[in-house]
Amino acid sequence: MNEPARLTALVADDEAAVQALTARALRAEGFHCDTASDGLEAKTKLGARKYDVLVSDLKMPKMHGHALLSEVLAAPERPLTVVLTGVIEPKLARDLIARGVDDIVFKPTDYPVFAAKVRGLLDRRSARENAPGEANARREIDRSTAQLETQLVQIQSGFQQTVDKLKKQGRDLEDGWLSGGTGSGSGI
C-alpha cells in the first residue's frame, strides 16, 4: 500500500532551542522537518529540495531572514512562508505581508499551537489550489449564460414567426369564410 506523501518543512533559525522546539511541534502535526542555522544554509536547502513550508527567523547570520524571504517569495512556486521572530517592527511586518509572507508570529510562542496554525494555513492553501478556480468558474458561467441567451432569442424569434403565420392563416380563413370561399389556405 502506498503511503501518502509527507508534508515537508524547513525551519531556519539560529537559536538551537527555538529550532528544536519548532521542528518537534511540526513533526507532531505530521511534517518531516529539516533545519538550517542561518539564511544561507536555508537558501541552499531550498535550492536542493521542494518544501511545503518555510519557517524563518529574521535575525540570522550569513543571510538574514528578510533577504531569504525576499528571494523565496519572488519564485514562481514557493512554499508557505511563516516568519517566527522576536523582531517586533510594524514597518517590517507590513513589508513582509505585502511581499506575500503567509503569516508572522512573534517569539515567545506556544509551539504546538504555532504548528497547528501552520498546518491549518497549509491545509487551507491546498484546498484553495485543488478547488476549481473562481475565475474559471465565473468564465464558464458567463459562457453558458451567453449560449442560453442566444438560444432564447432564437426560440423567441421562431415563436413569433409561428404566431405571425397563425394570425395570417386565421385572417385568410376569416376572409374566405366571409366571402363564401374556402380561404387561401396558406400553410405554416
PDB file of C-alpha atoms in Angstrom:
ATOM      1  CA  MET A   1       0.000   0.000   0.000  1.00  0.00           C
ATOM      2  CA  ASN A   2       1.338   3.445  -0.915  1.00  0.00           C
ATOM      3  CA  GLU A   3       1.812   5.888   1.930  1.00  0.00           C
ATOM      4  CA  PRO A   4       0.614   9.431   1.292  1.00  0.00           C
ATOM      5  CA  ALA A   5       3.409  11.922   0.671  1.00  0.00           C
ATOM      6  CA  ARG A   6       4.598  13.515   3.893  1.00  0.00           C
ATOM      7  CA  LEU A   7       4.466  17.226   4.280  1.00  0.00           C
ATOM      8  CA  THR A   8       7.872  18.852   4.444  1.00  0.00           C
ATOM      9  CA  ALA A   9       9.041  21.874   6.398  1.00  0.00           C
ATOM     10  CA  LEU A  10      12.292  23.761   6.639  1.00  0.00           C
ATOM     11  CA  VAL A  11      12.912  25.582   9.916  1.00  0.00           C
ATOM     12  CA  ALA A  12      15.531  28.343   9.625  1.00  0.00           C
ATOM     13  CA  ASP A  13      16.595  29.786  12.981  1.00  0.00           C
ATOM     14  CA  ASP A  14      19.994  30.400  14.558  1.00  0.00           C
ATOM     15  CA  GLU A  15      18.708  29.628  18.070  1.00  0.00           C
ATOM     16  CA  ALA A  16      19.093  25.867  18.571  1.00  0.00           C
ATOM     17  CA  ALA A  17      16.335  25.678  21.202  1.00  0.00           C
ATOM     18  CA  VAL A  18      13.789  27.504  19.010  1.00  0.00           C
ATOM     19  CA  GLN A  19      14.801  25.386  16.024  1.00  0.00           C
ATOM     20  CA  ALA A  20      14.326  22.144  18.018  1.00  0.00           C
ATOM     21  CA  LEU A  21      11.002  23.187  19.598  1.00  0.00           C
ATOM     22  CA  THR A  22       9.580  24.332  16.266  1.00  0.00           C
ATOM     23  CA  ALA A  23      10.684  21.179  14.444  1.00  0.00           C
ATOM     24  CA  ARG A  24       9.307  18.924  17.212  1.00  0.00           C
ATOM     25  CA  ALA A  25       5.914  20.669  17.146  1.00  0.00           C
ATOM     26  CA  LEU A  26       5.741  20.495  13.341  1.00  0.00           C
ATOM     27  CA  ARG A  27       6.610  16.774  13.420  1.00  0.00           C
ATOM     28  CA  ALA A  28       3.697  16.250  15.804  1.00  0.00           C
ATOM     29  CA  GLU A  29       1.492  17.803  13.087  1.00  0.00           C
ATOM     30  CA  GLY A  30       2.771  15.286  10.505  1.00  0.00           C
ATOM     31  CA  PHE A  31       5.667  17.182   8.921  1.00  0.00           C
ATOM     32  CA  HIS A  32       9.090  15.877   8.002  1.00  0.00           C
ATOM     33  CA  CYS A  33      11.410  18.697   9.157  1.00  0.00           C
ATOM     34  CA  ASP A  34      14.815  19.852   8.049  1.00  0.00           C
ATOM     35  CA  THR A  35      16.613  22.640   9.862  1.00  0.00           C
ATOM     36  CA  ALA A  36      19.023  25.413   8.960  1.00  0.00           C
ATOM     37  CA  SER A  37      21.039  27.589  11.333  1.00  0.00           C
ATOM     38  CA  ASP A  38      21.338  30.597   9.025  1.00  0.00           C
ATOM     39  CA  GLY A  39      19.789  32.103   5.928  1.00  0.00           C
ATOM     40  CA  LEU A  40      22.497  30.898   3.561  1.00  0.00           C
ATOM     41  CA  GLU A  41      22.119  27.274   4.706  1.00  0.00           C
ATOM     42  CA  ALA A  42      18.337  27.624   4.320  1.00  0.00           C
ATOM     43  CA  LYS A  43      18.758  29.017   0.789  1.00  0.00           C
ATOM     44  CA  THR A  44      20.977  26.047  -0.130  1.00  0.00           C
ATOM     45  CA  LYS A  45      18.433  23.552   1.231  1.00  0.00           C
ATOM     46  CA  LEU A  46      15.558  25.315  -0.533  1.00  0.00           C
ATOM     47  CA  GLY A  47      17.506  25.047  -3.797  1.00  0.00           C
ATOM     48  CA  ALA A  48      18.043  21.317  -3.344  1.00  0.00           C
ATOM     49  CA  ARG A  49      14.528  20.280  -2.334  1.00  0.00           C
ATOM     50  CA  LYS A  50      10.928  21.404  -2.585  1.00  0.00           C
ATOM     51  CA  TYR A  51       9.379  22.204   0.814  1.00  0.00           C
ATOM     52  CA  ASP A  52       5.721  22.694   1.648  1.00  0.00           C
ATOM     53  CA  VAL A  53       6.531  25.172   4.438  1.00  0.00           C
ATOM     54  CA  LEU A  54       9.381  27.516   5.303  1.00  0.00           C
ATOM     55  CA  VAL A  55       9.512  28.813   8.880  1.00  0.00           C
ATOM     56  CA  SER A  56      12.147  31.528   9.126  1.00  0.00           C
ATOM     57  CA  ASP A  57      13.569  33.802  11.770  1.00  0.00           C
ATOM     58  CA  LEU A  58      14.566  37.296  10.662  1.00  0.00           C
ATOM     59  CA  LYS A  59      17.805  37.828  12.615  1.00  0.00           C
ATOM     60  CA  MET A  60      20.230  35.151  11.418  1.00  0.00           C
ATOM     61  CA  PRO A  61      23.920  35.126  10.482  1.00  0.00           C
ATOM     62  CA  LYS A  62      25.294  34.934   6.921  1.00  0.00           C
ATOM     63  CA  MET A  63      21.946  35.879   5.348  1.00  0.00           C
ATOM     64  CA  HIS A  64      19.147  37.482   7.331  1.00  0.00           C
ATOM     65  CA  GLY A  65      15.613  36.197   7.057  1.00  0.00           C
ATOM     66  CA  HIS A  66      14.244  39.225   5.177  1.00  0.00           C
ATOM     67  CA  ALA A  67      16.736  38.667   2.335  1.00  0.00           C
ATOM     68  CA  LEU A  68      15.983  34.935   2.301  1.00  0.00           C
ATOM     69  CA  LEU A  69      12.234  35.534   2.242  1.00  0.00           C
ATOM     70  CA  SER A  70      12.515  38.160  -0.493  1.00  0.00           C
ATOM     71  CA  GLU A  71      14.183  35.583  -2.741  1.00  0.00           C
ATOM     72  CA  VAL A  72      11.783  32.782  -1.825  1.00  0.00           C
ATOM     73  CA  LEU A  73       8.710  34.966  -2.382  1.00  0.00           C
ATOM     74  CA  ALA A  74       9.956  36.048  -5.816  1.00  0.00           C
ATOM     75  CA  ALA A  75       9.999  32.432  -7.034  1.00  0.00           C
ATOM     76  CA  PRO A  76       7.057  31.267  -9.180  1.00  0.00           C
ATOM     77  CA  GLU A  77       6.446  28.233  -6.980  1.00  0.00           C
ATOM     78  CA  ARG A  78       7.097  28.812  -3.333  1.00  0.00           C
ATOM     79  CA  PRO A  79       6.415  27.142  -0.021  1.00  0.00           C
ATOM     80  CA  LEU A  80       4.005  28.510   2.536  1.00  0.00           C
ATOM     81  CA  THR A  81       6.127  31.092   4.355  1.00  0.00           C
ATOM     82  CA  VAL A  82       5.816  31.855   8.050  1.00  0.00           C
ATOM     83  CA  VAL A  83       8.079  34.195   9.972  1.00  0.00           C
ATOM     84  CA  LEU A  84       8.810  33.262  13.591  1.00  0.00           C
ATOM     85  CA  THR A  85      10.716  36.164  15.087  1.00  0.00           C
ATOM     86  CA  GLY A  86      11.468  38.259  18.107  1.00  0.00           C
ATOM     87  CA  VAL A  87      11.752  41.378  15.928  1.00  0.00           C
ATOM     88  CA  ILE A  88       8.595  43.397  16.547  1.00  0.00           C
ATOM     89  CA  GLU A  89       8.645  46.106  13.907  1.00  0.00           C
ATOM     90  CA  PRO A  90       5.335  47.140  12.262  1.00  0.00           C
ATOM     91  CA  LYS A  91       7.006  48.564   9.131  1.00  0.00           C
ATOM     92  CA  LEU A  92       8.865  45.283   8.580  1.00  0.00           C
ATOM     93  CA  ALA A  93       5.709  43.247   9.207  1.00  0.00           C
ATOM     94  CA  ARG A  94       3.784  45.323   6.624  1.00  0.00           C
ATOM     95  CA  ASP A  95       6.571  44.875   4.086  1.00  0.00           C
ATOM     96  CA  LEU A  96       6.728  41.104   4.578  1.00  0.00           C
ATOM     97  CA  ILE A  97       2.951  40.687   4.314  1.00  0.00           C
ATOM     98  CA  ALA A  98       2.899  42.918   1.204  1.00  0.00           C
ATOM     99  CA  ARG A  99       5.579  40.693  -0.360  1.00  0.00           C
ATOM    100  CA  GLY A 100       3.455  37.605   0.278  1.00  0.00           C
ATOM    101  CA  VAL A 101       4.543  36.133   3.620  1.00  0.00           C
ATOM    102  CA  ASP A 102       1.648  33.975   4.785  1.00  0.00           C
ATOM    103  CA  ASP A 103       1.957  34.776   8.496  1.00  0.00           C
ATOM    104  CA  ILE A 104       4.183  36.400  11.102  1.00  0.00           C
ATOM    105  CA  VAL A 105       4.339  35.031  14.651  1.00  0.00           C
ATOM    106  CA  PHE A 106       6.316  36.668  17.409  1.00  0.00           C
ATOM    107  CA  LYS A 107       8.513  34.890  19.960  1.00  0.00           C
ATOM    108  CA  PRO A 108       7.975  33.605  22.522  1.00  0.00           C
ATOM    109  CA  THR A 109       5.188  31.404  21.221  1.00  0.00           C
ATOM    110  CA  ASP A 110       3.284  28.259  22.140  1.00  0.00           C
ATOM    111  CA  TYR A 111       4.984  25.841  19.722  1.00  0.00           C
ATOM    112  CA  PRO A 112       2.196  23.216  19.467  1.00  0.00           C
ATOM    113  CA  VAL A 113      -0.346  25.975  18.733  1.00  0.00           C
ATOM    114  CA  PHE A 114       2.092  27.530  16.249  1.00  0.00           C
ATOM    115  CA  ALA A 115       2.488  24.168  14.463  1.00  0.00           C
ATOM    116  CA  ALA A 116      -1.285  23.613  14.387  1.00  0.00           C
ATOM    117  CA  LYS A 117      -1.698  27.073  12.859  1.00  0.00           C
ATOM    118  CA  VAL A 118       0.944  26.320  10.204  1.00  0.00           C
ATOM    119  CA  ARG A 119      -0.802  23.045   9.362  1.00  0.00           C
ATOM    120  CA  GLY A 120      -4.142  24.874   9.128  1.00  0.00           C
ATOM    121  CA  LEU A 121      -2.685  27.511   6.806  1.00  0.00           C
ATOM    122  CA  LEU A 122      -1.213  24.797   4.583  1.00  0.00           C
ATOM    123  CA  ASP A 123      -4.477  22.816   4.537  1.00  0.00           C
ATOM    124  CA  ARG A 124      -6.413  25.965   3.580  1.00  0.00           C
ATOM    125  CA  ARG A 125      -3.925  26.770   0.817  1.00  0.00           C
ATOM    126  CA  SER A 126      -4.143  23.208  -0.527  1.00  0.00           C
ATOM    127  CA  ALA A 127      -7.942  23.298  -0.503  1.00  0.00           C
ATOM    128  CA  ARG A 128      -7.905  26.566  -2.463  1.00  0.00           C
ATOM    129  CA  GLU A 129      -5.412  25.237  -5.004  1.00  0.00           C
ATOM    130  CA  ASN A 130      -7.343  21.998  -5.510  1.00  0.00           C
ATOM    131  CA  ALA A 131     -10.747  23.653  -5.812  1.00  0.00           C
ATOM    132  CA  PRO A 132     -11.951  24.828  -9.215  1.00  0.00           C
ATOM    133  CA  GLY A 133     -10.752  28.371  -9.686  1.00  0.00           C
ATOM    134  CA  GLU A 134     -13.345  31.042  -9.047  1.00  0.00           C
ATOM    135  CA  ALA A 135     -12.227  32.962 -12.131  1.00  0.00           C
ATOM    136  CA  ASN A 136     -12.562  29.830 -14.292  1.00  0.00           C
ATOM    137  CA  ALA A 137     -15.973  29.093 -12.818  1.00  0.00           C
ATOM    138  CA  ARG A 138     -17.096  32.687 -13.493  1.00  0.00           C
ATOM    139  CA  ARG A 139     -15.913  32.458 -17.127  1.00  0.00           C
ATOM    140  CA  GLU A 140     -17.748  29.144 -17.576  1.00  0.00           C
ATOM    141  CA  ILE A 141     -20.941  30.604 -16.092  1.00  0.00           C
ATOM    142  CA  ASP A 142     -20.659  33.667 -18.355  1.00  0.00           C
ATOM    143  CA  ARG A 143     -20.076  31.462 -21.423  1.00  0.00           C
ATOM    144  CA  SER A 144     -23.065  29.246 -20.598  1.00  0.00           C
ATOM    145  CA  THR A 145     -25.262  32.276 -19.920  1.00  0.00           C
ATOM    146  CA  ALA A 146     -24.343  33.784 -23.306  1.00  0.00           C
ATOM    147  CA  GLN A 147     -25.186  30.488 -25.059  1.00  0.00           C
ATOM    148  CA  LEU A 148     -28.540  30.255 -23.275  1.00  0.00           C
ATOM    149  CA  GLU A 149     -29.373  33.885 -24.097  1.00  0.00           C
ATOM    150  CA  THR A 150     -28.621  33.224 -27.798  1.00  0.00           C
ATOM    151  CA  GLN A 151     -30.826  30.123 -27.751  1.00  0.00           C
ATOM    152  CA  LEU A 152     -33.617  32.062 -26.020  1.00  0.00           C
ATOM    153  CA  VAL A 153     -33.514  34.787 -28.704  1.00  0.00           C
ATOM    154  CA  GLN A 154     -33.726  32.091 -31.422  1.00  0.00           C
ATOM    155  CA  ILE A 155     -36.672  30.401 -29.671  1.00  0.00           C
ATOM    156  CA  GLN A 156     -38.476  33.724 -29.194  1.00  0.00           C
ATOM    157  CA  SER A 157     -37.899  34.622 -32.861  1.00  0.00           C
ATOM    158  CA  GLY A 158     -39.197  31.239 -34.031  1.00  0.00           C
ATOM    159  CA  PHE A 159     -42.201  31.515 -31.708  1.00  0.00           C
ATOM    160  CA  GLN A 160     -43.031  34.997 -33.025  1.00  0.00           C
ATOM    161  CA  GLN A 161     -42.789  33.783 -36.650  1.00  0.00           C
ATOM    162  CA  THR A 162     -45.201  30.924 -35.852  1.00  0.00           C
ATOM    163  CA  VAL A 163     -47.658  33.309 -34.142  1.00  0.00           C
ATOM    164  CA  ASP A 164     -47.494  35.682 -37.138  1.00  0.00           C
ATOM    165  CA  LYS A 165     -48.175  32.808 -39.584  1.00  0.00           C
ATOM    166  CA  LEU A 166     -51.104  31.575 -37.484  1.00  0.00           C
ATOM    167  CA  LYS A 167     -52.596  35.080 -37.364  1.00  0.00           C
ATOM    168  CA  LYS A 168     -52.244  35.371 -41.157  1.00  0.00           C
ATOM    169  CA  GLN A 169     -53.862  31.958 -41.608  1.00  0.00           C
ATOM    170  CA  GLY A 170     -56.700  32.996 -39.278  1.00  0.00           C
ATOM    171  CA  ARG A 171     -57.292  36.190 -41.300  1.00  0.00           C
ATOM    172  CA  ASP A 172     -57.183  34.246 -44.562  1.00  0.00           C
ATOM    173  CA  LEU A 173     -59.717  31.731 -43.212  1.00  0.00           C
ATOM    174  CA  GLU A 174     -61.992  34.515 -41.980  1.00  0.00           C
ATOM    175  CA  ASP A 175     -61.746  36.326 -45.297  1.00  0.00           C
ATOM    176  CA  GLY A 176     -62.549  33.110 -47.157  1.00  0.00           C
ATOM    177  CA  TRP A 177     -65.478  32.228 -44.867  1.00  0.00           C
ATOM    178  CA  LEU A 178     -66.945  35.712 -45.040  1.00  0.00           C
ATOM    179  CA  SER A 179     -66.640  35.803 -48.821  1.00  0.00           C
ATOM    180  CA  GLY A 180     -68.143  32.329 -49.034  1.00  0.00           C
ATOM    181  CA  GLY A 181     -64.993  30.659 -50.306  1.00  0.00           C
ATOM    182  CA  THR A 182     -62.627  28.179 -48.757  1.00  0.00           C
ATOM    183  CA  GLY A 183     -59.854  30.646 -47.923  1.00  0.00           C
ATOM    184  CA  SER A 184     -56.391  30.893 -49.398  1.00  0.00           C
ATOM    185  CA  GLY A 185     -55.086  28.021 -47.264  1.00  0.00           C
ATOM    186  CA  SER A 186     -51.503  29.228 -46.998  1.00  0.00           C
ATOM    187  CA  GLY A 187     -49.696  26.737 -44.717  1.00  0.00           C
ATOM    188  CA  ILE A 188     -47.399  27.173 -41.849  1.00  0.00           C
TER     189      ILE A 188
END
